[in-house]
mmCIF file of C-alpha atoms in Angstrom:
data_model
loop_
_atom_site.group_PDB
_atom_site.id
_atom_site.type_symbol
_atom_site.label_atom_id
_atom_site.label_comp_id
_atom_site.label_asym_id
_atom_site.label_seq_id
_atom_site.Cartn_x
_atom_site.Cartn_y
_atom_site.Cartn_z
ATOM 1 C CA UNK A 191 -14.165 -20.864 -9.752
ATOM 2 C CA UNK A 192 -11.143 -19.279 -11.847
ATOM 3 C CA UNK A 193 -10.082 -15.968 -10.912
ATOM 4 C CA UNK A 194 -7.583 -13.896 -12.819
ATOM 5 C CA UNK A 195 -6.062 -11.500 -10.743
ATOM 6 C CA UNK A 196 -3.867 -9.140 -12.842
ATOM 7 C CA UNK A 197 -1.157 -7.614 -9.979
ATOM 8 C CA UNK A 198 0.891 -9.289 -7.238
ATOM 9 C CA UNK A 199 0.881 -6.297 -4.872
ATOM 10 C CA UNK A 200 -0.410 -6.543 -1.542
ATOM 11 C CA UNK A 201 -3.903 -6.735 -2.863
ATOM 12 C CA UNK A 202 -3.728 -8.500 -5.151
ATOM 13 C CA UNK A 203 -1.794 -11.113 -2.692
ATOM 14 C CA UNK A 204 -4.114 -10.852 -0.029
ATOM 15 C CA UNK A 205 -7.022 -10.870 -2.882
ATOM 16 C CA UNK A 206 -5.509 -14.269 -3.895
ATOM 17 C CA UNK A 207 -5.371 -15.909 -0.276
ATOM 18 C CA UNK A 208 -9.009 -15.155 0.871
ATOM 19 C CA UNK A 209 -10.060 -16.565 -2.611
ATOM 20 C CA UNK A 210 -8.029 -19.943 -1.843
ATOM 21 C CA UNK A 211 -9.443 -20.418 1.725
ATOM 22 C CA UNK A 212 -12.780 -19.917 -0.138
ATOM 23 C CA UNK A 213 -11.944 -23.314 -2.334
ATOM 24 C CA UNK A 214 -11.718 -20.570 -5.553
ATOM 25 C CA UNK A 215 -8.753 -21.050 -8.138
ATOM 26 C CA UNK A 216 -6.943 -17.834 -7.906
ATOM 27 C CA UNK A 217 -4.605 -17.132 -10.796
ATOM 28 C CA UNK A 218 -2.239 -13.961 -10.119
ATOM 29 C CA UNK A 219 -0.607 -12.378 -13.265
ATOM 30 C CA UNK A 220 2.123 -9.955 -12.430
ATOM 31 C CA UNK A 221 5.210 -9.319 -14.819
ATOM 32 C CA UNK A 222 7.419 -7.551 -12.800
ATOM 33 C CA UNK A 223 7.357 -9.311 -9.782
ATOM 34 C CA UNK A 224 5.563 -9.553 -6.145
ATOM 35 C CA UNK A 225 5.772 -6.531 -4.159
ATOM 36 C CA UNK A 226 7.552 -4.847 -6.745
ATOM 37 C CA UNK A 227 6.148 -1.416 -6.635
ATOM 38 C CA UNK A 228 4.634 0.286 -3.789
ATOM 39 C CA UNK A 229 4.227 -2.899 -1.902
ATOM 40 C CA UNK A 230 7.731 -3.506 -1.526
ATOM 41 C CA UNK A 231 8.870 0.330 -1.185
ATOM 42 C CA UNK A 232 6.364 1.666 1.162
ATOM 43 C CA UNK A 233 6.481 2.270 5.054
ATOM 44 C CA UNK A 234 4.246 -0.431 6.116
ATOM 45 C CA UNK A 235 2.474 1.459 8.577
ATOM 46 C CA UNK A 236 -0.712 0.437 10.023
ATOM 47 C CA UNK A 237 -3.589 2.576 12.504
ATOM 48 C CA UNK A 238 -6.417 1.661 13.522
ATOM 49 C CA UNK A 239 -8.528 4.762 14.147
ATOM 50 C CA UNK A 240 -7.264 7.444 11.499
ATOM 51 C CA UNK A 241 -9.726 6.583 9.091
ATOM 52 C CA UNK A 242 -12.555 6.933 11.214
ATOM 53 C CA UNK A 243 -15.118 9.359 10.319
ATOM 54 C CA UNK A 244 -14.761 8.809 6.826
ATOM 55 C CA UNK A 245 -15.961 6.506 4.313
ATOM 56 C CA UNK A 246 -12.626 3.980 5.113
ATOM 57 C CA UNK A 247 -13.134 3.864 8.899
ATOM 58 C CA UNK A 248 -14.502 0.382 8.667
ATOM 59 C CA UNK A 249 -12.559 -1.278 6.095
ATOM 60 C CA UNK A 250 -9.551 0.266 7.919
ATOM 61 C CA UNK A 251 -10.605 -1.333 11.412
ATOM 62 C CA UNK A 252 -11.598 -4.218 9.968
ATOM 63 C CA UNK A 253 -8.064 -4.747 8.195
ATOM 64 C CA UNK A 254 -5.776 -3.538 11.435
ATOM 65 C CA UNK A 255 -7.109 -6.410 13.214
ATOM 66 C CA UNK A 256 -6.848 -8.919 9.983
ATOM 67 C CA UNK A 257 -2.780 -7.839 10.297
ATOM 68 C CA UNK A 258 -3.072 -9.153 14.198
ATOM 69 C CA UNK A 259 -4.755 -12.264 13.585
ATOM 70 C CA UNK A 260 -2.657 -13.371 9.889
ATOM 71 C CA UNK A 261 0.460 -12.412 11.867
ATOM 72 C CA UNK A 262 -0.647 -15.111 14.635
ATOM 73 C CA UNK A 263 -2.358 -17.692 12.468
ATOM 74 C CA UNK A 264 0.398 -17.593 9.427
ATOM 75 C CA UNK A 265 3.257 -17.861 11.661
ATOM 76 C CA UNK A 266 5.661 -15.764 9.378
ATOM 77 C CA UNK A 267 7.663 -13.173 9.884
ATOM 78 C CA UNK A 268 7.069 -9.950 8.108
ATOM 79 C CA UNK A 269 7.870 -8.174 10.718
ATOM 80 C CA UNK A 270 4.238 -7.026 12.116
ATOM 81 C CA UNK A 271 5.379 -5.366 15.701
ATOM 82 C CA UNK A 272 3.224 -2.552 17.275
ATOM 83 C CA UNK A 273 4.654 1.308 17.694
ATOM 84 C CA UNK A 274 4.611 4.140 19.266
ATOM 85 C CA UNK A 275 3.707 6.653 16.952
ATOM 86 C CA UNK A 276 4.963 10.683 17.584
ATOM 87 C CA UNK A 277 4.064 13.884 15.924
ATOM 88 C CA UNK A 278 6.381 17.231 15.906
ATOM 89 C CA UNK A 279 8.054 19.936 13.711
ATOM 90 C CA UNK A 280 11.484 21.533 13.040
ATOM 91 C CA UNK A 281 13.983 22.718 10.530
ATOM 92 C CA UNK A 282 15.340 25.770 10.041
ATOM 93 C CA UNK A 283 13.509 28.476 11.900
ATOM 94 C CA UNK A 284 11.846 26.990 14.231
ATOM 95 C CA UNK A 285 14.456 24.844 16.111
ATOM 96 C CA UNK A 286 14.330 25.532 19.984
ATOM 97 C CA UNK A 287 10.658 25.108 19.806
ATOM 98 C CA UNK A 288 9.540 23.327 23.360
ATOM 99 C CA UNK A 289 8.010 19.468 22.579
ATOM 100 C CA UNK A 290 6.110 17.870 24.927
ATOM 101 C CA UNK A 291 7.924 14.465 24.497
ATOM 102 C CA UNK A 292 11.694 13.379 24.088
ATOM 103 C CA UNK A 293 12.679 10.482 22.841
ATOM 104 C CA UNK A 294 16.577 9.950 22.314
ATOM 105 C CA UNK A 295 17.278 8.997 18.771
ATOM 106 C CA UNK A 296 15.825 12.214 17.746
ATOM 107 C CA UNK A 297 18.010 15.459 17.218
ATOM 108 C CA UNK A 298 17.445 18.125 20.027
ATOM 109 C CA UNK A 299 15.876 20.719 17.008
ATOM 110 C CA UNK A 300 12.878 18.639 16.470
ATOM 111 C CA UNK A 301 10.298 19.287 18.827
ATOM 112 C CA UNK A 302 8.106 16.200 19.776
ATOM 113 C CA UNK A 303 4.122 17.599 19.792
ATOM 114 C CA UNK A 304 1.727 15.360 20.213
ATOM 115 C CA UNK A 305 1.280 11.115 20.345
ATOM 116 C CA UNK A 306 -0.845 10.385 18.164
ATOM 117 C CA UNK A 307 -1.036 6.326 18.351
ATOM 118 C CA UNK A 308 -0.285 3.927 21.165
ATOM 119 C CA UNK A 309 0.857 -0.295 20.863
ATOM 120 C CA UNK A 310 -3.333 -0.523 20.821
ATOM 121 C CA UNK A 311 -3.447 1.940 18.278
ATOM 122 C CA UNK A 312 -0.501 1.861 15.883
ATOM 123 C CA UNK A 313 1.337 -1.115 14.170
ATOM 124 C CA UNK A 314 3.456 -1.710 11.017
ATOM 125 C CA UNK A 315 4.699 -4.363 8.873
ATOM 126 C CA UNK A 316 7.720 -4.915 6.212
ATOM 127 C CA UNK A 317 5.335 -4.099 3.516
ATOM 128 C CA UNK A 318 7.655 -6.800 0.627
ATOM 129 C CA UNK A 319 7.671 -9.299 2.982
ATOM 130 C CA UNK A 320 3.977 -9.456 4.063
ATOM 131 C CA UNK A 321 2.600 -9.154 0.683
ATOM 132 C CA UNK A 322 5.404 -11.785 -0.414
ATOM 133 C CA UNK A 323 4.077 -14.126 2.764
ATOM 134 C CA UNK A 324 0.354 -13.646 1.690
ATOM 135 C CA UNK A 325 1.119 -14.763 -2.410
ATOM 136 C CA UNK A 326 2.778 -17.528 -0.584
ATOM 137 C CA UNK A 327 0.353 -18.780 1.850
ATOM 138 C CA UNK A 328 -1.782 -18.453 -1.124
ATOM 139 C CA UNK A 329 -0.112 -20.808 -3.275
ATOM 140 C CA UNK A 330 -0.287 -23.041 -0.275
ATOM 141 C CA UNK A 331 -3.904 -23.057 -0.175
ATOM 142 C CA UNK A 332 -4.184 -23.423 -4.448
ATOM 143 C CA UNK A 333 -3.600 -20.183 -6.072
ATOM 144 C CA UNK A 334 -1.239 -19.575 -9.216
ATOM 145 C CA UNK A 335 0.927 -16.869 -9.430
ATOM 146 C CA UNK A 336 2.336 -17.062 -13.161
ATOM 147 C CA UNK A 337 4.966 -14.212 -14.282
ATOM 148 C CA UNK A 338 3.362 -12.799 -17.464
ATOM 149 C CA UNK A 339 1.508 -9.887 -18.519
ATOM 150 C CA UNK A 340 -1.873 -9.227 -19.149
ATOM 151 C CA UNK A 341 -2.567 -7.918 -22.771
ATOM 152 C CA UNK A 342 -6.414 -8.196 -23.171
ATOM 153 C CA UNK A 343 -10.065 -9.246 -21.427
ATOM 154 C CA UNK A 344 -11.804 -11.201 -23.647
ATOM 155 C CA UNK A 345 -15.568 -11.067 -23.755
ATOM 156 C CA UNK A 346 -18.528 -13.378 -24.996
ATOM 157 C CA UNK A 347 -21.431 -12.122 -26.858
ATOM 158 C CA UNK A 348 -22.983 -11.196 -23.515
ATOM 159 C CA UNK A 349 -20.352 -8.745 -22.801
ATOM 160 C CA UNK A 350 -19.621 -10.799 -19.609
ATOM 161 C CA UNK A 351 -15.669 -12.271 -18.850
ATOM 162 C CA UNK A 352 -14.279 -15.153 -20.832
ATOM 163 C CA UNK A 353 -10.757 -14.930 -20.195
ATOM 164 C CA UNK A 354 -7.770 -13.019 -20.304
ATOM 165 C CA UNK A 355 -5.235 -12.982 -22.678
ATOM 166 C CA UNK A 356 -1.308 -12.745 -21.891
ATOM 167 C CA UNK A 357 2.380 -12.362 -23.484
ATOM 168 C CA UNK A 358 2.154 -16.434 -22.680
ATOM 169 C CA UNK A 359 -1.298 -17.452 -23.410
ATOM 170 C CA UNK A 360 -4.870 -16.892 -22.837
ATOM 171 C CA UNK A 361 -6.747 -17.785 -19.025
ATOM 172 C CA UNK A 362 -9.890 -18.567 -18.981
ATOM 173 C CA UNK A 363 -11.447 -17.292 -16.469
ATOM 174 C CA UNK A 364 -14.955 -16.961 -14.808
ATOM 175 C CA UNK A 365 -14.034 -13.423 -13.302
ATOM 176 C CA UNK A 366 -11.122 -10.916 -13.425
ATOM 177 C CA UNK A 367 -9.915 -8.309 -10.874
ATOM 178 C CA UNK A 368 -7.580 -5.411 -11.587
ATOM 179 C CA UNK A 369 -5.027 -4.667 -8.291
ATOM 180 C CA UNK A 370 -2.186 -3.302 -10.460
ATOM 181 C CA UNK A 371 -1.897 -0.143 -8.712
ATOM 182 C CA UNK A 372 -1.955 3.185 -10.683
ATOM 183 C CA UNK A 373 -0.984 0.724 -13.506
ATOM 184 C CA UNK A 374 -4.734 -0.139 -13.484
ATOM 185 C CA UNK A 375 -5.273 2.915 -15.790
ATOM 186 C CA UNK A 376 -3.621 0.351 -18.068
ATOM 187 C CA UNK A 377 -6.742 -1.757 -18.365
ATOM 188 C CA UNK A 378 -9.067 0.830 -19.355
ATOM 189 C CA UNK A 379 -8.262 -0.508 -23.013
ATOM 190 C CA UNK A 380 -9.952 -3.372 -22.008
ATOM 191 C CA UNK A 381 -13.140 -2.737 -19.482
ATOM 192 C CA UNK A 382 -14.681 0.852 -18.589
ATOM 193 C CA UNK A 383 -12.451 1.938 -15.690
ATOM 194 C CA UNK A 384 -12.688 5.012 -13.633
ATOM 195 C CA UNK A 385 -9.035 7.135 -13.882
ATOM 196 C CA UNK A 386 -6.709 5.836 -11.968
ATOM 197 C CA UNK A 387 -3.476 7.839 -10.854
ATOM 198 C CA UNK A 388 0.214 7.192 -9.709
ATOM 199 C CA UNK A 389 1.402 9.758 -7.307
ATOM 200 C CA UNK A 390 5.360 9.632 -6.553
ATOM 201 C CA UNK A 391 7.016 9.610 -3.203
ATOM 202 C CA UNK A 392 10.912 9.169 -2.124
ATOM 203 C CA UNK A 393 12.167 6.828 0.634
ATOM 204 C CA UNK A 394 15.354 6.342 2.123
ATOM 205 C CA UNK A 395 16.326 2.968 4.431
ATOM 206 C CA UNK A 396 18.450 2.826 7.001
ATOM 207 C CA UNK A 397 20.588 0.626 8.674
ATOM 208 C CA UNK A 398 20.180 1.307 12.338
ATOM 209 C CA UNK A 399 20.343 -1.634 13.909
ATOM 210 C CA UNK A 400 19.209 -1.936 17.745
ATOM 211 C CA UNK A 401 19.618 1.872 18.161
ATOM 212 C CA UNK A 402 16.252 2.856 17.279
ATOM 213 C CA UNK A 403 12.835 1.539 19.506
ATOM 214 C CA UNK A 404 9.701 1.045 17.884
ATOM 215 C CA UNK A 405 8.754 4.626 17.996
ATOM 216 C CA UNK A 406 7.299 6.060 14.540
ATOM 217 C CA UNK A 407 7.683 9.978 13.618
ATOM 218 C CA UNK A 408 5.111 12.059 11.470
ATOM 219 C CA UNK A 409 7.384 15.946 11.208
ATOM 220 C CA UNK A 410 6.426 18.937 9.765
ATOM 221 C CA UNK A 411 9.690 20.013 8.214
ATOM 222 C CA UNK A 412 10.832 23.214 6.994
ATOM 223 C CA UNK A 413 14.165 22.823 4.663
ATOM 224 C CA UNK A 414 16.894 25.578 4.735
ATOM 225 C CA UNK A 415 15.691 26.394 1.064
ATOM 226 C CA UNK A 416 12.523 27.342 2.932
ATOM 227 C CA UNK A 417 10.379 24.407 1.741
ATOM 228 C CA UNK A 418 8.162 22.408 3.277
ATOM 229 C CA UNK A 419 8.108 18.584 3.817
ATOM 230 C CA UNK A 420 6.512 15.749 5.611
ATOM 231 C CA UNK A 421 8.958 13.117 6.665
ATOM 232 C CA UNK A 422 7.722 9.953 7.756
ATOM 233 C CA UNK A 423 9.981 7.403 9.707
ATOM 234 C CA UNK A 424 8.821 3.653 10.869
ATOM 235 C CA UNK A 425 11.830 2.129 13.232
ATOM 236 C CA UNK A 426 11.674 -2.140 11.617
ATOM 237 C CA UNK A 427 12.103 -5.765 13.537
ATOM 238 C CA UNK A 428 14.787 -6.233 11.355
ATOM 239 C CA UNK A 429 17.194 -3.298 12.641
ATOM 240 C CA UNK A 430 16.202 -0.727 9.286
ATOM 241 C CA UNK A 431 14.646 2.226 9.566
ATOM 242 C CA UNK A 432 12.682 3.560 6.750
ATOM 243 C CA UNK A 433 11.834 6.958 6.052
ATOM 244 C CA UNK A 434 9.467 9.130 3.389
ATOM 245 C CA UNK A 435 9.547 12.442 1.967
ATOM 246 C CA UNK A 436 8.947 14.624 -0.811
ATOM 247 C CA UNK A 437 6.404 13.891 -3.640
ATOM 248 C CA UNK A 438 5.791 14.638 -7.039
ATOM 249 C CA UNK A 439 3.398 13.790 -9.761
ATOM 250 C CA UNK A 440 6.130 12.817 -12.198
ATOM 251 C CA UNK A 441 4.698 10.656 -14.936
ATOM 252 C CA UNK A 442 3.976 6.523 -14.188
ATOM 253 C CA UNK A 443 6.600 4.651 -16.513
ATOM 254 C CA UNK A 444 5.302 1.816 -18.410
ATOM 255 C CA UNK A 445 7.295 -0.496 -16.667
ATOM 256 C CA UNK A 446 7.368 -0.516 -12.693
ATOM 257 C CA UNK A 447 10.802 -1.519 -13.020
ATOM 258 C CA UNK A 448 11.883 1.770 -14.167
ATOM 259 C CA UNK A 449 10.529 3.751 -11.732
ATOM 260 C CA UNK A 450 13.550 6.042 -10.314
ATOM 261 C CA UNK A 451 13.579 9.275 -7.708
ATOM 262 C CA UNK A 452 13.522 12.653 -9.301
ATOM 263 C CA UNK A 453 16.826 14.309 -9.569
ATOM 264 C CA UNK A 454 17.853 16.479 -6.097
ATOM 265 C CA UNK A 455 15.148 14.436 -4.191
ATOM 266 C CA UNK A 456 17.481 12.065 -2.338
ATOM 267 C CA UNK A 457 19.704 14.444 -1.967
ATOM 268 C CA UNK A 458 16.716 16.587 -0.212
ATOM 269 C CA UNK A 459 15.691 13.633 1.886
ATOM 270 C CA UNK A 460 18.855 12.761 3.308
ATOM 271 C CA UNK A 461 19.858 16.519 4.251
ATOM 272 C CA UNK A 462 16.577 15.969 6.085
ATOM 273 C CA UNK A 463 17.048 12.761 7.556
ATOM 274 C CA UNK A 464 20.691 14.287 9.107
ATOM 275 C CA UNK A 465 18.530 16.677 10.604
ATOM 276 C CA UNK A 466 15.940 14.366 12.368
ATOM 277 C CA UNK A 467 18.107 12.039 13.684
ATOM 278 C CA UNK A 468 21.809 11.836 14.869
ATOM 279 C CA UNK A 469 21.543 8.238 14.813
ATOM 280 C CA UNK A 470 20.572 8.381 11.051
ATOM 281 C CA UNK A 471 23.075 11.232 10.286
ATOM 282 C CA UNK A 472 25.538 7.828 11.137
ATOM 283 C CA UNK A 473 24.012 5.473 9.612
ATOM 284 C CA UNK A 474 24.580 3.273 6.238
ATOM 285 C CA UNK A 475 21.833 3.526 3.494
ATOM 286 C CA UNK A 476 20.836 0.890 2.701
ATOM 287 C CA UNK A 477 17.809 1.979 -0.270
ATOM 288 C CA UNK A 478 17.245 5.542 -1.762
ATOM 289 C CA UNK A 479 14.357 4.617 -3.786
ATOM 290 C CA UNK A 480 10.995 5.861 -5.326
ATOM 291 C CA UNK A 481 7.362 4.614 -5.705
ATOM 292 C CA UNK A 482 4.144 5.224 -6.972
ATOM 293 C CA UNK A 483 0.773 5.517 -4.887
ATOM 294 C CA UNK A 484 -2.218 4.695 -7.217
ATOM 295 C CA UNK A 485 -4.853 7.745 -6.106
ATOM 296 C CA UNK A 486 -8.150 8.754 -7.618
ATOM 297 C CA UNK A 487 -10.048 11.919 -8.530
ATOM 298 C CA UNK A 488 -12.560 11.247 -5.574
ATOM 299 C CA UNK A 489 -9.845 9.752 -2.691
ATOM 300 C CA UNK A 490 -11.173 6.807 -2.108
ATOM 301 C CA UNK A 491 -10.068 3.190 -3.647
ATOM 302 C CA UNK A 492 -11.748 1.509 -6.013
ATOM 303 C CA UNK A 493 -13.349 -1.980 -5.073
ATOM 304 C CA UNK A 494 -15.703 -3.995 -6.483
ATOM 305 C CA UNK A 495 -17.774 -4.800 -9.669
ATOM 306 C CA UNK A 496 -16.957 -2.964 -13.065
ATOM 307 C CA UNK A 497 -19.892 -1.336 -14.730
ATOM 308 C CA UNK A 498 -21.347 -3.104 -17.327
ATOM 309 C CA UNK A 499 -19.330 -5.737 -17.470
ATOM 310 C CA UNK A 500 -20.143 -9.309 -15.840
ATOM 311 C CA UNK A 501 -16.922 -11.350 -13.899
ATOM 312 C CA UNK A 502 -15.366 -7.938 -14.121
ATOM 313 C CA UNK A 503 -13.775 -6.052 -10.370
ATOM 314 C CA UNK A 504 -11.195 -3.859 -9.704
ATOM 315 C CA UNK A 505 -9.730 -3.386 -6.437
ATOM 316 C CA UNK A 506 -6.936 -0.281 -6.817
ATOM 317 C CA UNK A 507 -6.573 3.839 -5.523
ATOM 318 C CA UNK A 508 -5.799 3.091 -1.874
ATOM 319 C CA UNK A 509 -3.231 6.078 -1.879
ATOM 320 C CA UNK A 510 -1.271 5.846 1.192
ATOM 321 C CA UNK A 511 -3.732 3.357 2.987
ATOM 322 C CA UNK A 512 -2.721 0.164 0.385
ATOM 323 C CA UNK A 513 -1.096 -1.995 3.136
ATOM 324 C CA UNK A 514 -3.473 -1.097 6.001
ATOM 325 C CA UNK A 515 -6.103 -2.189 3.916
ATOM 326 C CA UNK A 516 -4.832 -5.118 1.846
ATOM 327 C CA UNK A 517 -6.317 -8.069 4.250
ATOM 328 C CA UNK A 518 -9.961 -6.455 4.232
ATOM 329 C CA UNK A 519 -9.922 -5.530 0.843
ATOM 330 C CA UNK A 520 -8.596 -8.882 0.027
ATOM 331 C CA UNK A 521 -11.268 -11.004 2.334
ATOM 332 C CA UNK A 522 -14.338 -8.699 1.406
ATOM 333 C CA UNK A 523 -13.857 -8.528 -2.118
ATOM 334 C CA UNK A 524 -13.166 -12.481 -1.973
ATOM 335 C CA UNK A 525 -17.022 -12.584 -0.279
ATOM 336 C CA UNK A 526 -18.551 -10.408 -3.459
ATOM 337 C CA UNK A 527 -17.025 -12.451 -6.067
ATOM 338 C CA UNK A 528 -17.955 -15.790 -4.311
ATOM 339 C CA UNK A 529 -21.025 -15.028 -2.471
ATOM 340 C CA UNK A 530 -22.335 -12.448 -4.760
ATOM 341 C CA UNK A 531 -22.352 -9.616 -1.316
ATOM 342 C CA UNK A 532 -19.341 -8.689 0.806
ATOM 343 C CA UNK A 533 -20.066 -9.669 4.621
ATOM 344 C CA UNK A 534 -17.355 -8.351 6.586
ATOM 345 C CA UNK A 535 -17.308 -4.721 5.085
ATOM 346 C CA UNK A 536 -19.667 -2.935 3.267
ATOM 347 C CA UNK A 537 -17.991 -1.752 0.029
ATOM 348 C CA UNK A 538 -20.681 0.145 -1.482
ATOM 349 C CA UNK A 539 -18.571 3.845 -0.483
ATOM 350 C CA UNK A 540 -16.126 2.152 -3.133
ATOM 351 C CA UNK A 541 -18.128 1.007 -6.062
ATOM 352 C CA UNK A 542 -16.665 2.136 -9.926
ATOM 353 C CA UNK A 543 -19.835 3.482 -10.246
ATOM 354 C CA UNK A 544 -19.121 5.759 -7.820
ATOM 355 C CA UNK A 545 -16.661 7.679 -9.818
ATOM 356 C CA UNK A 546 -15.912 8.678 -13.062
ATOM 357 C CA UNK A 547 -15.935 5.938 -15.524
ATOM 358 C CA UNK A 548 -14.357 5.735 -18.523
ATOM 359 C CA UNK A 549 -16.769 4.475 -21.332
ATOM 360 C CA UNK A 550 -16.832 1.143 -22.690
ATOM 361 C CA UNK A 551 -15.019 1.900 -25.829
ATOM 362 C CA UNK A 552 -14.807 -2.245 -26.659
#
C-alpha cells in the first residue's frame, strides 16, 4: 500500500514509521525540510494527565507512554528524560510574593506555587531530533522521504485518490494524508478541508550547560510595561535550556522558511528570561526564533478520513499538544488507513466531519 504523506513534521514522521512496521510504503513529501517548523522549534514537552477530562485525554496517555517505549526500543537519543515540572508568578509588582517551593536556578522574585507534574507525570524530548529519529527509523523500515512539494491530488472518476502531483513528478498513491501543520490550509485547493490556522509563538535557547536540573517552569509574568505573559522553560539532556513566550497571530508565510519573530518580541522575551533566571541572565543564546502552531476553530486536531473523498486523511491542529501526541496520532491513524478502524485510540472526537469543512470546490 502507497501512502503519500505531504509533511515531515513530527506527524507526519511518526505517521510514516507506524505505516512501515505495518509492511505499507510510506512516501513523505516535505520541501523545506524535517522538523523544520514547529517540530524543530518547539519545547518538546510531554504530560501525561493534562489532557484528561477532555476529548484528548486518551490519545494523550496513549502517546506519553509511546515516547517511553520508542525511547527504549529505538535506542536513539533525542533526548527523552523525565522532569520536574513547577508552576509560579512574578514580575514587576508582585515580587516578594511567598512560593511554596525553591529551586536555585530561579531568581528570588519568582515565587514557586504549585508542582504540577512529577518524573511519573512529566517528560520532554528535543522535539528536531525525535521527529528527525522517527523519519529515520522510518526509512529503515521502507518509507521514502523525497524533498519536493506537493502541488495537486489527483482524482479518478470516482472522486477517490489516484495520486499526487509534485514540483518533481506525480506519486501514485492508494491514499494521501495531510500533516503539514497550519500549512494544511494549503491543501484545501485540492480536497474539502476544515480551516486550519497557524498561531505564532517566540522562543529563546539557552546555553546552560550542567547548571540547570531537569526542573520545567510554567510563570505567570507581569512585564514592567504592565503586560502579561506566559513563559515556558524545559531544562534539555544536552545542556540548553529552551524557553517560550509571547504570541501573536501574525500571518503564516508561504514558505516555513521565512517564518521570523515579530519586531520587539525577542527583545521582550529576553528582558523576561533575565528576570526568571540568574543563570539565564549569564548565559549565551544560542536561538531567538519563531514558530507556528497549526490550531482550529473547534481546539481539537484534525485526524482521520476527509469527507467525501476516498484514500483521503488529514492528521493536523494539535496546537501546543503536536509532540505529545505525534506517536499515537502516528500509530492510530496508521491502524485506520490499513485496517480500515483505529485500535489503540478512538479518533472519532477528531473526525473532519466534525468541524467546519470547506466544500469540495474540485
Amino acid at each position: 500500500m502507497r501512502v503519500v504523506i505531504c509533511g515531515a513534521g513530527a506527524v507526519g514522521a511518526c505517521l510514516a514509521y507506524f505505516l512501515a512496521r505495518r509492511g505499507a510504503t510510506p512516501i513523505v513529501v516535505e520541501r523545506a525540510g524535517v522538523a523544520c517548523a514547529a517540530s524543530g522549534k518547539s519545547g518538546g514537552f510531554l504530560a501525561l494527565d493534562w489532557c484528561d477530562r477532555t476529548p484528548l485525554e486518551r490519545l494523550a496517555r496513549r502517546s506519553f507512554a509511546l515516547h517511553a517505549s520508542l525511547a527504549e526500543e529505538l535506542a536513539e537519543d533525542w533526548g527523552y528524560r523525565r522532569m520536574t515540572t513547577y508552576a509560579g508568578h512574578g514580575g514587576e509588582g508582585v515580587r516578594g510574593a511567598a512560593g511554596r517551593h525553591r529551586l536555585a536556578w530561579v531568581a528570588d522574585g519568582i515565587a514557586l506555587t504549585d508542582r504540577l507534574g512529577s518524573t511519573d507525570t512529566t517528560a520532554q524530548v528535543h522535539p528536531g531530533r525525535f521527529t528527525a529519529a522517527m523519519m529515520s527509523a522510518a526509512e529503515a523500515h521502507g518509507a521514502e522521504l523525497r524533498n519536493v512539494s506537493a502541488t495537486r491530488i489527483v482524482r479518478g472518476r470516482d472522486g477517490g485518490v489516484q495520486a499526487v502531483e509534485t514540483g518533481d513528478g506525480t506519486i501514485s498513491a492508494d491514499a494521501v494524508v495531510i500533516a503539514m501543520g497550519p500549512w494544511s490550509r494549503l491543501a484545501a485547493d485540492w480536497l474539502p478541508l476544515p480551516p486550519v490556522y497557524g498561531l505564532k509563538g517566540h522562543s529563546l535557547v539557552f546555553e546552560t550547560g550542567s547548571r540547570i536540573p531537569p526542573e520545567a517552569l510554567f510563570i505567570e509574568y507581569q512585564e514592567s510595561s504592565g503586560a502579561r505573559s506566559s513563559p515556558e522553560a524545559f531544562p534539555r539532556a544536552d545542556g540548553t535550556t529552551y524557553v517560550c513566550a509571547i504570541s501573536s497571530e501574525s500571518p503564516v508565510p508561504l514558505d516555513p522558511a521565512e517564518v521570523a519573530p515579530d519586531e520587539g518580541a525577542i527583545a521582550r522575551l529576553e528582558a523576561i528570561c533575565r528576570a526568571l533566571s540568574p543563570v539565564l541572565a549569564e548565559s549565551p543564546i544560542l536561538a531567538r526564533q519563531a514558530c507556528y502552531r497549526p490550531v482550529t476553530t473547534h481546539g481539537l486536531p484534525l485526524i482521520g478520513p476527509v469527507p467525501g473523498v476516498a484514500g483521503a486523511f488529514v492528521a493536523t491542529g494539535h496546537s501546543v499538544w503536536g509532540i505529545l501526541n505525534a506517536p499515537a496520532t502516528g500509530e492510530a491513524l496508521a491502524e485506520l488507513i490499513i485496517d480500515g478502524a483505529a485500535r489503540t485510540v478512538d479518533l472519532s472526537a477528531f473526525a473532519p466531519e466534525h468541524s467546519s469543512v470547506i466544500p469540495d470546490a474540485r
